[in-house]
XYZ file of C-alpha atoms in Angstrom:
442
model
C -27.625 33.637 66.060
C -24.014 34.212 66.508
C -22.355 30.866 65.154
C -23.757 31.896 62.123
C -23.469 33.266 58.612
C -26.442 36.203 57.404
C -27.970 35.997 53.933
C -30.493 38.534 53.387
C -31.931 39.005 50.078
C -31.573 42.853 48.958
C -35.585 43.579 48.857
C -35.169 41.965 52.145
C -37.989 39.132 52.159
C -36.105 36.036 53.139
C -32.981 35.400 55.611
C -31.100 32.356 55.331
C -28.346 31.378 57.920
C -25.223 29.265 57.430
C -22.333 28.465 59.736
C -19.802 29.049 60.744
C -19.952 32.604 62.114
C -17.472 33.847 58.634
C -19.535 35.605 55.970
C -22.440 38.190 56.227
C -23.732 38.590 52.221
C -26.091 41.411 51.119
C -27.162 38.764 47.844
C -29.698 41.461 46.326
C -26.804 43.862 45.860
C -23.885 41.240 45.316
C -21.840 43.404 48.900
C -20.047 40.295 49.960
C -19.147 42.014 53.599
C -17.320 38.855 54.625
C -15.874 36.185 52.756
C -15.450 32.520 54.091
C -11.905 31.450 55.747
C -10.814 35.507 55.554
C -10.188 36.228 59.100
C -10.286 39.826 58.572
C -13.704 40.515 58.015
C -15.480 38.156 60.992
C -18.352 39.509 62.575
C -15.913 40.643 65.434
C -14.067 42.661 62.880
C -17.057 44.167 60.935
C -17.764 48.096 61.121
C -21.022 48.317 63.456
C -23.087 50.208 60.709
C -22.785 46.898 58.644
C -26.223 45.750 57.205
C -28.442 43.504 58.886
C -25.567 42.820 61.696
C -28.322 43.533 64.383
C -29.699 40.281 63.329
C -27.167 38.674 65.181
C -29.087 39.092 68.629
C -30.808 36.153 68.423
C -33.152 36.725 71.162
C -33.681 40.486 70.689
C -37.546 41.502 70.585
C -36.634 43.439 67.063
C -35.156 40.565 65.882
C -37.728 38.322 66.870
C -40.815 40.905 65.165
C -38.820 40.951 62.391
C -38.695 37.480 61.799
C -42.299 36.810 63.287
C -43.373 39.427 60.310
C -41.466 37.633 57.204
C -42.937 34.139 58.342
C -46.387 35.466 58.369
C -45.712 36.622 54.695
C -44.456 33.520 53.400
C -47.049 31.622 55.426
C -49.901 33.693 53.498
C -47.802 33.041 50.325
C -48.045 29.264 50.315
C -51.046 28.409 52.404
C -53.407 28.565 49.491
C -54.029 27.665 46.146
C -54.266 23.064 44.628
C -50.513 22.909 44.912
C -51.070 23.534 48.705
C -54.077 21.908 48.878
C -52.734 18.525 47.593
C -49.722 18.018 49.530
C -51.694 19.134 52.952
C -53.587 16.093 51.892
C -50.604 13.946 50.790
C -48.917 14.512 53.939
C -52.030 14.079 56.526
C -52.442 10.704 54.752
C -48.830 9.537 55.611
C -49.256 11.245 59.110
C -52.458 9.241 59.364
C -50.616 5.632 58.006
C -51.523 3.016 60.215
C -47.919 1.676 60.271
C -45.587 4.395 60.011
C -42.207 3.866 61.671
C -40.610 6.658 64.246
C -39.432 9.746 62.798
C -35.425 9.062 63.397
C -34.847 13.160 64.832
C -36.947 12.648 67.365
C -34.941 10.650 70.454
C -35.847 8.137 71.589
C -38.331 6.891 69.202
C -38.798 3.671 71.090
C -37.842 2.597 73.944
C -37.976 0.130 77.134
C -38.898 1.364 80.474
C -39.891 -1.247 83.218
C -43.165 -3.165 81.738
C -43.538 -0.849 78.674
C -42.294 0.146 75.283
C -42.664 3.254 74.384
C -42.658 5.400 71.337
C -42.788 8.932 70.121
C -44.313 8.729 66.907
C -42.926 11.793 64.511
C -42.634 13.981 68.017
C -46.649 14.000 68.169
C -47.736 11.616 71.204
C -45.980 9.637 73.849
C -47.520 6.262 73.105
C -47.066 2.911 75.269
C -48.143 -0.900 75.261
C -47.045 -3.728 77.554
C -43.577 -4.883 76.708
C -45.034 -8.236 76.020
C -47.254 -7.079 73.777
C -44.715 -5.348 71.629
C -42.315 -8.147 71.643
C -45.218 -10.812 70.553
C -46.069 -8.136 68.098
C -48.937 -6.936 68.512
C -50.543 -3.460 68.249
C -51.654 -2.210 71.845
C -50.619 1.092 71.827
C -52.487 3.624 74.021
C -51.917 7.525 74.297
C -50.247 8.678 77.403
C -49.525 12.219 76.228
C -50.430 14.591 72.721
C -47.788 16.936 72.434
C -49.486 18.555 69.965
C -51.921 19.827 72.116
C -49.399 20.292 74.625
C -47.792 22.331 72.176
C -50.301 25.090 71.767
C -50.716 25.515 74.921
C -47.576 26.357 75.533
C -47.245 29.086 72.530
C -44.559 26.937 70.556
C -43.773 23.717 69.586
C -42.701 21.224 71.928
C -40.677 17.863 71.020
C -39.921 14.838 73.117
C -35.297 14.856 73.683
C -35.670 12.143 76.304
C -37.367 10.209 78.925
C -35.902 9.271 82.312
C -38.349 7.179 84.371
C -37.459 6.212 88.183
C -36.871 2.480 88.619
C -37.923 -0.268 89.725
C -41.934 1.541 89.328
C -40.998 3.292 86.384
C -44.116 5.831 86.802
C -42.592 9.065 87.821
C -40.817 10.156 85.037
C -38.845 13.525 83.674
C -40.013 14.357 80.361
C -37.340 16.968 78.662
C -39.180 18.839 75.724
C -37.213 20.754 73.291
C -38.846 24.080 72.436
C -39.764 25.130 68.617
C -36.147 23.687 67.152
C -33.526 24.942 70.169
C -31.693 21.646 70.982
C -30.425 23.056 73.980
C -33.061 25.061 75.439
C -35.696 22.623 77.097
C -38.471 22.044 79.430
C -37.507 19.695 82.075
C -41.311 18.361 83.743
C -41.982 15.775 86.010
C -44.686 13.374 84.667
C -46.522 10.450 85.860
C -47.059 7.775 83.566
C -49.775 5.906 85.220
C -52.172 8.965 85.520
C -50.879 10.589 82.284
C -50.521 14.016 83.896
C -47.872 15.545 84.567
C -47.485 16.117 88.491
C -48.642 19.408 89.897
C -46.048 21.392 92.320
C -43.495 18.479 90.727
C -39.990 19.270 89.185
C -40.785 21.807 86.514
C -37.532 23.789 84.981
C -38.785 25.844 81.663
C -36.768 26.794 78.889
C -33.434 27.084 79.696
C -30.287 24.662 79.240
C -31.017 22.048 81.807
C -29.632 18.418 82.617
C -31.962 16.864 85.377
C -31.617 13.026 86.466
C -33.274 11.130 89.527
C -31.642 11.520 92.517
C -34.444 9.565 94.451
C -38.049 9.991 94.072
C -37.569 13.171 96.354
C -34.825 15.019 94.705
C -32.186 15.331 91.579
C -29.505 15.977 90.655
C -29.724 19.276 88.240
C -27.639 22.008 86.590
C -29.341 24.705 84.903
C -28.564 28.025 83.256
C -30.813 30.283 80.767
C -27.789 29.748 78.169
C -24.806 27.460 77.911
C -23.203 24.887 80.569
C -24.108 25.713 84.284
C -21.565 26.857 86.815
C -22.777 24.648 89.735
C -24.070 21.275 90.106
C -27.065 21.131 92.504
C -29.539 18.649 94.869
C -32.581 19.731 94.204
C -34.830 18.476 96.894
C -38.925 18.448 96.347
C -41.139 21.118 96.829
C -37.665 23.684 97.595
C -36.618 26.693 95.721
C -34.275 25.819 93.249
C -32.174 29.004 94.413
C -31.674 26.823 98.363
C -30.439 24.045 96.248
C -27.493 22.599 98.033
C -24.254 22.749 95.895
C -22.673 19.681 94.965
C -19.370 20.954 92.883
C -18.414 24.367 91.422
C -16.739 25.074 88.485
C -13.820 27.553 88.480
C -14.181 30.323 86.665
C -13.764 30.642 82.805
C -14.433 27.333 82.579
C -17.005 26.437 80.417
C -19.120 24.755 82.387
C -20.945 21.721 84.386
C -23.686 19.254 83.171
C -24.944 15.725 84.119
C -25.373 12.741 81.736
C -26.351 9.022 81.792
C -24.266 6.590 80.223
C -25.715 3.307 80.557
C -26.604 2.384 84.525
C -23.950 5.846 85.930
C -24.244 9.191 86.519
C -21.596 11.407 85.500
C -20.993 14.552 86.281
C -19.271 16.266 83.396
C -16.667 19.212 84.069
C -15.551 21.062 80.882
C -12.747 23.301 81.291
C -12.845 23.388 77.464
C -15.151 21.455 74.034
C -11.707 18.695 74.594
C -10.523 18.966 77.913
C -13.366 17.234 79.992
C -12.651 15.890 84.015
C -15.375 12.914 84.815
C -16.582 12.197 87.833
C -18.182 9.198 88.622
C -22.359 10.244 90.968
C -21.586 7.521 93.525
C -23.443 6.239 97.014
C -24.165 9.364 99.577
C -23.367 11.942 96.380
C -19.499 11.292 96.660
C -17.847 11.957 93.432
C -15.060 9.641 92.020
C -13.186 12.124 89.452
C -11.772 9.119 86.382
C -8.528 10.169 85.581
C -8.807 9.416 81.869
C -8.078 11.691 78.209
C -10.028 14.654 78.301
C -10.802 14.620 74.881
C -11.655 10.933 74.816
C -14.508 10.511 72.584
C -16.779 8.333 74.401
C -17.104 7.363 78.388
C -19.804 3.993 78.866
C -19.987 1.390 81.135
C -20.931 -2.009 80.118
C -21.899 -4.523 83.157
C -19.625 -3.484 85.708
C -16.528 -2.321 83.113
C -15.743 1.434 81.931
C -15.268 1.448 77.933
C -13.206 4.348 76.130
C -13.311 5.256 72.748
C -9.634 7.655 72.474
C -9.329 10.495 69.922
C -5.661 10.775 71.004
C -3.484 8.075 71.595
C -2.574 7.376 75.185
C -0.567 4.878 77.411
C -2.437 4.236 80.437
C 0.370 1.947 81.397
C 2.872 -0.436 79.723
C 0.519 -0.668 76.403
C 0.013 2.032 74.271
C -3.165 2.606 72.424
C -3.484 4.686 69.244
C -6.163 7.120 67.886
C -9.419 6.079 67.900
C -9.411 2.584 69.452
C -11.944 1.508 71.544
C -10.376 -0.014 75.078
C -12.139 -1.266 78.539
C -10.943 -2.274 82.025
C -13.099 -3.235 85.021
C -14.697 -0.470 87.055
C -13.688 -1.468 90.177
C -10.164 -2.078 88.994
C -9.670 1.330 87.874
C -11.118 2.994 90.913
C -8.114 0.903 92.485
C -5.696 2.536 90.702
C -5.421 -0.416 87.966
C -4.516 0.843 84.805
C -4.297 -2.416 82.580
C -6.918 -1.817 79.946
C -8.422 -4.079 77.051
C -8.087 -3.730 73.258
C -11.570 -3.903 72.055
C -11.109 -3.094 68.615
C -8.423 -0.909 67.046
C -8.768 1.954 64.122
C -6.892 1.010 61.563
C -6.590 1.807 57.509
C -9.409 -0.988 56.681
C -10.819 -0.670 59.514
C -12.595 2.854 61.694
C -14.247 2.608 64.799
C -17.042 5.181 64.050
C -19.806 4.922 67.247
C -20.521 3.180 70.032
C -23.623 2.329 71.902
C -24.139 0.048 74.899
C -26.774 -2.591 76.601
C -27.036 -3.927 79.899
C -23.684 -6.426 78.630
C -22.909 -5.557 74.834
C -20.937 -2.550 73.499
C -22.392 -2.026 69.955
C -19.919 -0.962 67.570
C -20.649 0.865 63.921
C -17.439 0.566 61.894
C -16.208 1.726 58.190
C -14.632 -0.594 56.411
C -13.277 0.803 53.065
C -16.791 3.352 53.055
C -19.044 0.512 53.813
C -20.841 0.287 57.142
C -20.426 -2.561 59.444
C -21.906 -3.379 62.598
C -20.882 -5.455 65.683
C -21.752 -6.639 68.760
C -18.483 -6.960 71.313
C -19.195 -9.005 74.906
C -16.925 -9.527 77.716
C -17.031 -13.239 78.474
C -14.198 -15.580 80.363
C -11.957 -12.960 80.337
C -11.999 -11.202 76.925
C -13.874 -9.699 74.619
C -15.831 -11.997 71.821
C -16.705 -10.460 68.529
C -20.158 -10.729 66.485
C -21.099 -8.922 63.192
C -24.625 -7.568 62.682
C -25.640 -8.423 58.790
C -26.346 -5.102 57.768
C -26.699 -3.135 54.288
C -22.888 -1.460 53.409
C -24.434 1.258 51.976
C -26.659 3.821 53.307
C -27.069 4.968 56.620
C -27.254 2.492 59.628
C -28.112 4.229 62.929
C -28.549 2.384 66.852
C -32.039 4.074 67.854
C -32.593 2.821 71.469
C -30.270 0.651 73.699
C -30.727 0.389 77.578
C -28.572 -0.867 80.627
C -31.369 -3.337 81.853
C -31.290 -5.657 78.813
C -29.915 -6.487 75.472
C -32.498 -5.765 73.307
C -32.242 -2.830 71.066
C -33.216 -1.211 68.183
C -31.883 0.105 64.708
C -32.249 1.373 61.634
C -31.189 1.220 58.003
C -31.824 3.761 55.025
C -30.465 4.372 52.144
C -31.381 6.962 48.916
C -33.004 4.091 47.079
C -34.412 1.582 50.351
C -36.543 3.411 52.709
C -36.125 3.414 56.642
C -36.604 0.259 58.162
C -35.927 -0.392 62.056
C -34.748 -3.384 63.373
C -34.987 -5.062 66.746
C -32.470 -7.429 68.234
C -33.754 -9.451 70.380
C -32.725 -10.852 74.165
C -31.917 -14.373 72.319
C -29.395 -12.042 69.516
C -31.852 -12.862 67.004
C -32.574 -9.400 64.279
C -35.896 -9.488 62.969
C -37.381 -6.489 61.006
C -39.808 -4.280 63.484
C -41.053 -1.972 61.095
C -40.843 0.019 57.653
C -41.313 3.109 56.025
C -42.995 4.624 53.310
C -41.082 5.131 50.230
């Protein structure tokens, strides 16, 4: 729990939590122990007979009972009675819609993999049809795994992160479950799509903070670590103890730590001395490792067919131009592996104009913008030599959100909601047309 702020009621029947780690409040009594922005009285500071400070162990077995024992209270509290009776029916009606879009926290809620499109349906079921099908329209979905039942047999509840299936078959996947709510603690399980099993003696890493990504169908590449960013990269070859793992880079020590990540058709190997001072390292041929000297606190590393995009938080001068805060640049791969430092203006932050996120396709970088507090959306592609601009007609209000891109095509998906509209996704299609794939209740 540390992070965060304790609010304990003074009869002591409900804890709420709020970050960051500043203020511990007894509200029953009106003790403020802590008070927000006074550095004096952080948790580090505190007198150890302070009320409900144990709670801070997280993990702790009392902490844990304790907690276990007020949810079965409140549970027996609200499971009964028509008020609880009626909305247990109002929501298994809208769980049971027959056209109920994606819930948007669960990632990815569609997307493309070889022949199929698949979708996660509000976390409950891994569900596929043939890409065809979906893109003609029709409704062929089949069930390749219930996580709810998945769920209880595993004692908590499990929740699709991502899905990373092994090209060009695409049947031997790595499903990474989240368990009960911790983002960062996962189950990382091989799967095979075609059976719908998942493979038994395959890769199987539970509950801990794990990055895992095909190496080849025999190995990956993995770093692991029951808490926080790993201190070793590893091979991790089939059917071997994770612990004979040969070691692929070390961090030094009190550095925080090593993980993997995809961005669009690379591997990267990320190596954070600090949360903004981040060396990349490009997963090449025969596990070499190309470090790319670029800003560690650069907000976001992609490649787009065959050129590396930035998106700086800092200004930086690469060479003779200078870029400022926040603009989104590109050079060729190659060319900067070659020592070329000549980069592209993309698009530029500016008063009217803030680059805000970027996602990428097998040739598009996809670009969500505010333009004085209205959302816009573009589409930027390198062609003949520079960079050609297209804008998305979206909504400017509300909340407009890129659900599922992937490196082997330009199709992808997103969404739009606003307080009055409900969700609806949208699909771009190979073509660039947007057509409306699907809508929520209100």
């Amino acid at each position: 729990m540390a992070g965060y702020s304790v609010f304990v009621e003074g009869d002591g029947n409900w804890i709420g939590l709020a970050g960051p780690r500043d203020s511990v409040r007894d509200v029953g009594s009106g003790n403020h122990v802590g008070s927000a922005g006074a550095p004096s009285d952080t948790l580090e500071t505190l007198p150890a007979d302070t009320p409900y400070l144990w709670l801070e162990d997280l993990e702790a077995d009392t902490v844990l009972a304790w907690a276990e024992s007020r949810t079965e209270r409140t549970v027996e509290r609200l499971s009964s009675g028509p008020v609880h009776d009626s909305l247990v029916a109002e929501i298994e009606a809208a769980r049971q819609a027959a056209r109920i879009v994606p819930e948007p926290g669960v990632q990815p809620p569609v997307i493309r993999t070889g022949a199929y499109v698949n979708r996660f349906p509000g976390g409950r079921a891994w569900m596929r049809q043939p890409a065809e099908a979906h893109d003609r329209g029709a409704d062929e979905w089949q069930r390749v795994l219930d996580l709810d039942s998945l769920s209880r047999a595993a004692g908590g509840r499990l929740l699709p992160e991502s899905v990373e299936c092994l090209p060009p078959a695409y049947e031997r996947c790595l499903l990474r479950l989240a368990r009960d709510g911790r983002q960062r603690i996962v189950d990382l399980r091989e799967f095979d799509a075609e059976r719908k099993a998942f493979v038994a003696d395959g890769f199987d890493l539970r509950e801990a903070q794990t990055s895992g990504f095909w190496r080849d169908e025999e190995s990956l590449y993995v770093t692991t670590k029951p808490m926080g960013w790993a201190d070793q990269a590893l091979i991790w070859r089939r059917g071997a103890p994770l612990d004979d793992a040969p070691v692929l880079f070390t961090a030094d020590p009190g550095d925080r730590g090593l993980k993997f990540e995809r961005r669009g058709n690379r591997l990267l190997l990320l190596h954070a001395r600090h949360q903004y001072d981040i060396d990349y390292y490009l997963v090449g041929e025969g596990d070499e490792l190309a470090h790319l000297p670029v800003p560690g606190d650069a907000r976001e590393l992609a490649f787009v067919d065959g050129r590396m995009i930035l998106q700086l938080r800092s200004g930086w001068t690469p060479a003779d131009e200078a870029f400022s805060s926040g603009s989104l640049i590109a050079i060729g791969l190659d060319e900067f592996l070659a020592g070329g430092r000549d980069f592209d203006l993309v698009m530029e932050s500016g008063r009217d104009l803030v680059v805000d996120e970027i996602w990428t396709t097998r040739s598009l970088v996809i670009v969500r913008a505010l333009a004085d507090l209205e959302i816009r959306l573009f589409e930027f592609a390198y062609r003949d030599g520079r960079w050609d601009r297209r804008q998305i007609d979206v909504p400017g209000s509300g909340r407009v959100e890129v659900r599922n891109s992937s490196h082997e095509s330009d199709i992808y998906y997103f969404s739009h909601e606003d307080f009055l509209e409900p969700r609806t996704v949208y699909v771009r299609s190979e073509s660039g047309e947007v057509e409306i794939g699907g809508r929520s209740r209100p």
